[in-house]
Amino acid sequence: MYISGFAIRKILKNAGASRVSIDAIKSFQEKLNILAFDNAQKAVRLAKHAKRKTVDVSDIKLAFNS
């Protein structure tokens, strides 16, 4: 997992949750990690397509908007 359970709990608490179950944390963590990894792969492909080795902010923005 790329994003820790503690970070997920903190996100949900900051969003207004007073209590968060372990199952909710695990589910959110799984979905968020998949989303993050998929978009990271898209950003890398975009950088390679542009013949760059460095992933740029524009690659990240395009990855999340596609």
mmCIF file of N, CA and C in Angstrom:
data_model
loop_
_atom_site.group_PDB
_atom_site.id
_atom_site.type_symbol
_atom_site.label_atom_id
_atom_site.label_comp_id
_atom_site.label_asym_id
_atom_site.label_seq_id
_atom_site.Cartn_x
_atom_site.Cartn_y
_atom_site.Cartn_z
ATOM 1 N N MET A 1 0.838 -1.186 0.000
ATOM 2 C CA MET A 1 0.000 0.000 0.000
ATOM 3 C C MET A 1 0.881 1.247 0.000
ATOM 4 N N TYR A 2 0.469 2.215 -0.779
ATOM 5 C CA TYR A 2 1.239 3.447 -0.910
ATOM 6 C C TYR A 2 0.839 4.490 0.129
ATOM 7 N N ILE A 3 -0.434 4.525 0.473
ATOM 8 C CA ILE A 3 -0.940 5.524 1.402
ATOM 9 C C ILE A 3 -1.340 4.814 2.693
ATOM 10 N N SER A 4 -0.790 5.271 3.797
ATOM 11 C CA SER A 4 -0.982 4.584 5.074
ATOM 12 C C SER A 4 -2.409 4.711 5.610
ATOM 13 N N GLY A 5 -2.768 3.768 6.445
ATOM 14 C CA GLY A 5 -4.065 3.801 7.106
ATOM 15 C C GLY A 5 -4.212 5.046 7.976
ATOM 16 N N PHE A 6 -3.112 5.456 8.602
ATOM 17 C CA PHE A 6 -3.127 6.662 9.428
ATOM 18 C C PHE A 6 -3.489 7.880 8.583
ATOM 19 N N ALA A 7 -2.901 7.975 7.379
ATOM 20 C CA ALA A 7 -3.192 9.107 6.491
ATOM 21 C C ALA A 7 -4.654 9.097 6.054
ATOM 22 N N ILE A 8 -5.187 7.904 5.794
ATOM 23 C CA ILE A 8 -6.589 7.783 5.389
ATOM 24 C C ILE A 8 -7.506 8.239 6.527
ATOM 25 N N ARG A 9 -7.203 7.774 7.742
ATOM 26 C CA ARG A 9 -7.991 8.176 8.904
ATOM 27 C C ARG A 9 -7.972 9.696 9.062
ATOM 28 N N LYS A 10 -6.796 10.288 8.879
ATOM 29 C CA LYS A 10 -6.652 11.731 9.017
ATOM 30 C C LYS A 10 -7.479 12.472 7.961
ATOM 31 N N ILE A 11 -7.469 11.972 6.726
ATOM 32 C CA ILE A 11 -8.269 12.579 5.661
ATOM 33 C C ILE A 11 -9.747 12.544 6.022
ATOM 34 N N LEU A 12 -10.215 11.377 6.454
ATOM 35 C CA LEU A 12 -11.630 11.235 6.800
ATOM 36 C C LEU A 12 -12.003 12.086 8.016
ATOM 37 N N LYS A 13 -11.109 12.167 8.999
ATOM 38 C CA LYS A 13 -11.367 13.006 10.177
ATOM 39 C C LYS A 13 -11.431 14.481 9.774
ATOM 40 N N ASN A 14 -10.495 14.907 8.912
ATOM 41 C CA ASN A 14 -10.492 16.298 8.449
ATOM 42 C C ASN A 14 -11.725 16.610 7.612
ATOM 43 N N ALA A 15 -12.299 15.573 7.004
ATOM 44 C CA ALA A 15 -13.523 15.755 6.212
ATOM 45 C C ALA A 15 -14.758 15.833 7.090
ATOM 46 N N GLY A 16 -14.580 15.583 8.396
ATOM 47 C CA GLY A 16 -15.696 15.752 9.317
ATOM 48 C C GLY A 16 -16.166 14.504 10.038
ATOM 49 N N ALA A 17 -15.543 13.354 9.772
ATOM 50 C CA ALA A 17 -15.955 12.120 10.449
ATOM 51 C C ALA A 17 -15.531 12.174 11.918
ATOM 52 N N SER A 18 -16.442 11.816 12.806
ATOM 53 C CA SER A 18 -16.070 11.782 14.223
ATOM 54 C C SER A 18 -15.432 10.432 14.573
ATOM 55 N N ARG A 19 -15.885 9.372 13.898
ATOM 56 C CA ARG A 19 -15.297 8.044 14.092
ATOM 57 C C ARG A 19 -15.183 7.365 12.731
ATOM 58 N N VAL A 20 -14.158 6.520 12.588
ATOM 59 C CA VAL A 20 -13.931 5.827 11.323
ATOM 60 C C VAL A 20 -13.611 4.369 11.619
ATOM 61 N N SER A 21 -14.347 3.449 10.993
ATOM 62 C CA SER A 21 -14.102 2.024 11.224
ATOM 63 C C SER A 21 -12.870 1.562 10.452
ATOM 64 N N ILE A 22 -12.275 0.479 10.908
ATOM 65 C CA ILE A 22 -11.117 -0.115 10.246
ATOM 66 C C ILE A 22 -11.490 -0.549 8.823
ATOM 67 N N ASP A 23 -12.684 -1.133 8.668
ATOM 68 C CA ASP A 23 -13.130 -1.564 7.338
ATOM 69 C C ASP A 23 -13.254 -0.385 6.379
ATOM 70 N N ALA A 24 -13.733 0.746 6.885
ATOM 71 C CA ALA A 24 -13.858 1.946 6.050
ATOM 72 C C ALA A 24 -12.475 2.443 5.634
ATOM 73 N N ILE A 25 -11.536 2.421 6.559
ATOM 74 C CA ILE A 25 -10.166 2.851 6.260
ATOM 75 C C ILE A 25 -9.570 1.958 5.183
ATOM 76 N N LYS A 26 -9.713 0.638 5.354
ATOM 77 C CA LYS A 26 -9.139 -0.308 4.391
ATOM 78 C C LYS A 26 -9.759 -0.148 3.010
ATOM 79 N N SER A 27 -11.064 0.046 2.951
ATOM 80 C CA SER A 27 -11.745 0.213 1.671
ATOM 81 C C SER A 27 -11.303 1.500 0.983
ATOM 82 N N PHE A 28 -11.287 2.588 1.729
ATOM 83 C CA PHE A 28 -10.864 3.883 1.181
ATOM 84 C C PHE A 28 -9.414 3.810 0.725
ATOM 85 N N GLN A 29 -8.576 3.170 1.537
ATOM 86 C CA GLN A 29 -7.156 3.021 1.236
ATOM 87 C C GLN A 29 -6.960 2.244 -0.071
ATOM 88 N N GLU A 30 -7.695 1.161 -0.234
ATOM 89 C CA GLU A 30 -7.585 0.351 -1.440
ATOM 90 C C GLU A 30 -7.957 1.155 -2.679
ATOM 91 N N LYS A 31 -9.090 1.839 -2.619
ATOM 92 C CA LYS A 31 -9.552 2.636 -3.764
ATOM 93 C C LYS A 31 -8.603 3.782 -4.080
ATOM 94 N N LEU A 32 -8.121 4.464 -3.042
ATOM 95 C CA LEU A 32 -7.233 5.604 -3.248
ATOM 96 C C LEU A 32 -5.884 5.166 -3.809
ATOM 97 N N ASN A 33 -5.375 4.035 -3.335
ATOM 98 C CA ASN A 33 -4.111 3.515 -3.851
ATOM 99 C C ASN A 33 -4.231 3.122 -5.320
ATOM 100 N N ILE A 34 -5.336 2.518 -5.701
ATOM 101 C CA ILE A 34 -5.555 2.160 -7.106
ATOM 102 C C ILE A 34 -5.612 3.413 -7.961
ATOM 103 N N LEU A 35 -6.381 4.403 -7.498
ATOM 104 C CA LEU A 35 -6.493 5.669 -8.225
ATOM 105 C C LEU A 35 -5.126 6.345 -8.373
ATOM 106 N N ALA A 36 -4.360 6.392 -7.298
ATOM 107 C CA ALA A 36 -3.048 7.041 -7.317
ATOM 108 C C ALA A 36 -2.094 6.320 -8.272
ATOM 109 N N PHE A 37 -2.064 4.992 -8.204
ATOM 110 C CA PHE A 37 -1.153 4.224 -9.052
ATOM 111 C C PHE A 37 -1.534 4.345 -10.527
ATOM 112 N N ASP A 38 -2.813 4.251 -10.828
ATOM 113 C CA ASP A 38 -3.273 4.373 -12.222
ATOM 114 C C ASP A 38 -2.902 5.731 -12.802
ATOM 115 N N ASN A 39 -3.099 6.778 -12.028
ATOM 116 C CA ASN A 39 -2.767 8.119 -12.509
ATOM 117 C C ASN A 39 -1.262 8.333 -12.601
ATOM 118 N N ALA A 40 -0.504 7.701 -11.731
ATOM 119 C CA ALA A 40 0.960 7.775 -11.825
ATOM 120 C C ALA A 40 1.433 7.122 -13.122
ATOM 121 N N GLN A 41 0.855 5.974 -13.463
ATOM 122 C CA GLN A 41 1.211 5.298 -14.714
ATOM 123 C C GLN A 41 0.863 6.170 -15.921
ATOM 124 N N LYS A 42 -0.304 6.804 -15.895
ATOM 125 C CA LYS A 42 -0.706 7.689 -16.987
ATOM 126 C C LYS A 42 0.285 8.848 -17.123
ATOM 127 N N ALA A 43 0.677 9.434 -16.002
ATOM 128 C CA ALA A 43 1.602 10.565 -16.026
ATOM 129 C C ALA A 43 2.956 10.153 -16.599
ATOM 130 N N VAL A 44 3.423 8.976 -16.239
ATOM 131 C CA VAL A 44 4.701 8.483 -16.764
ATOM 132 C C VAL A 44 4.596 8.251 -18.274
ATOM 133 N N ARG A 45 3.488 7.655 -18.717
ATOM 134 C CA ARG A 45 3.290 7.442 -20.159
ATOM 135 C C ARG A 45 3.272 8.776 -20.909
ATOM 136 N N LEU A 46 2.616 9.776 -20.336
ATOM 137 C CA LEU A 46 2.569 11.092 -20.975
ATOM 138 C C LEU A 46 3.963 11.709 -21.089
ATOM 139 N N ALA A 47 4.762 11.588 -20.044
ATOM 140 C CA ALA A 47 6.130 12.121 -20.075
ATOM 141 C C ALA A 47 6.965 11.390 -21.129
ATOM 142 N N LYS A 48 6.836 10.065 -21.172
ATOM 143 C CA LYS A 48 7.590 9.291 -22.172
ATOM 144 C C LYS A 48 7.144 9.648 -23.586
ATOM 145 N N HIS A 49 5.849 9.851 -23.768
ATOM 146 C CA HIS A 49 5.331 10.229 -25.080
ATOM 147 C C HIS A 49 5.916 11.568 -25.526
ATOM 148 N N ALA A 50 6.131 12.451 -24.577
ATOM 149 C CA ALA A 50 6.726 13.759 -24.874
ATOM 150 C C ALA A 50 8.251 13.683 -24.942
ATOM 151 N N LYS A 51 8.789 12.459 -24.896
ATOM 152 C CA LYS A 51 10.232 12.204 -24.967
ATOM 153 C C LYS A 51 11.001 12.864 -23.820
ATOM 154 N N ARG A 52 10.387 12.820 -22.633
ATOM 155 C CA ARG A 52 11.026 13.337 -21.430
ATOM 156 C C ARG A 52 11.183 12.207 -20.422
ATOM 157 N N LYS A 53 12.213 12.296 -19.600
ATOM 158 C CA LYS A 53 12.407 11.339 -18.513
ATOM 159 C C LYS A 53 11.778 11.851 -17.218
ATOM 160 N N THR A 54 11.550 13.137 -17.156
ATOM 161 C CA THR A 54 11.011 13.773 -15.958
ATOM 162 C C THR A 54 9.503 13.964 -16.082
ATOM 163 N N VAL A 55 8.778 13.477 -15.084
ATOM 164 C CA VAL A 55 7.330 13.701 -15.031
ATOM 165 C C VAL A 55 7.117 15.137 -14.561
ATOM 166 N N ASP A 56 6.319 15.867 -15.308
ATOM 167 C CA ASP A 56 6.096 17.284 -15.058
ATOM 168 C C ASP A 56 4.690 17.498 -14.476
ATOM 169 N N VAL A 57 4.446 18.675 -13.955
ATOM 170 C CA VAL A 57 3.132 19.028 -13.418
ATOM 171 C C VAL A 57 2.062 18.864 -14.484
ATOM 172 N N SER A 58 2.381 19.224 -15.706
ATOM 173 C CA SER A 58 1.404 19.103 -16.791
ATOM 174 C C SER A 58 1.003 17.642 -17.011
ATOM 175 N N ASP A 59 1.943 16.719 -16.837
ATOM 176 C CA ASP A 59 1.632 15.289 -16.969
ATOM 177 C C ASP A 59 0.657 14.840 -15.886
ATOM 178 N N ILE A 60 0.872 15.321 -14.680
ATOM 179 C CA ILE A 60 -0.009 14.973 -13.566
ATOM 180 C C ILE A 60 -1.415 15.515 -13.821
ATOM 181 N N LYS A 61 -1.490 16.776 -14.241
ATOM 182 C CA LYS A 61 -2.799 17.383 -14.510
ATOM 183 C C LYS A 61 -3.533 16.638 -15.612
ATOM 184 N N LEU A 62 -2.839 16.301 -16.683
ATOM 185 C CA LEU A 62 -3.453 15.564 -17.782
ATOM 186 C C LEU A 62 -3.878 14.168 -17.348
ATOM 187 N N ALA A 63 -3.073 13.510 -16.535
ATOM 188 C CA ALA A 63 -3.390 12.156 -16.064
ATOM 189 C C ALA A 63 -4.683 12.159 -15.245
ATOM 190 N N PHE A 64 -4.856 13.149 -14.407
ATOM 191 C CA PHE A 64 -6.065 13.199 -13.570
ATOM 192 C C PHE A 64 -7.280 13.680 -14.352
ATOM 193 N N ASN A 65 -7.092 14.387 -15.460
ATOM 194 C CA ASN A 65 -8.210 14.888 -16.244
ATOM 195 C C ASN A 65 -8.640 13.949 -17.360
ATOM 196 N N SER A 66 -7.888 12.885 -17.579
ATOM 197 C CA SER A 66 -8.275 11.967 -18.669
ATOM 198 C C SER A 66 -9.024 10.767 -18.159
#
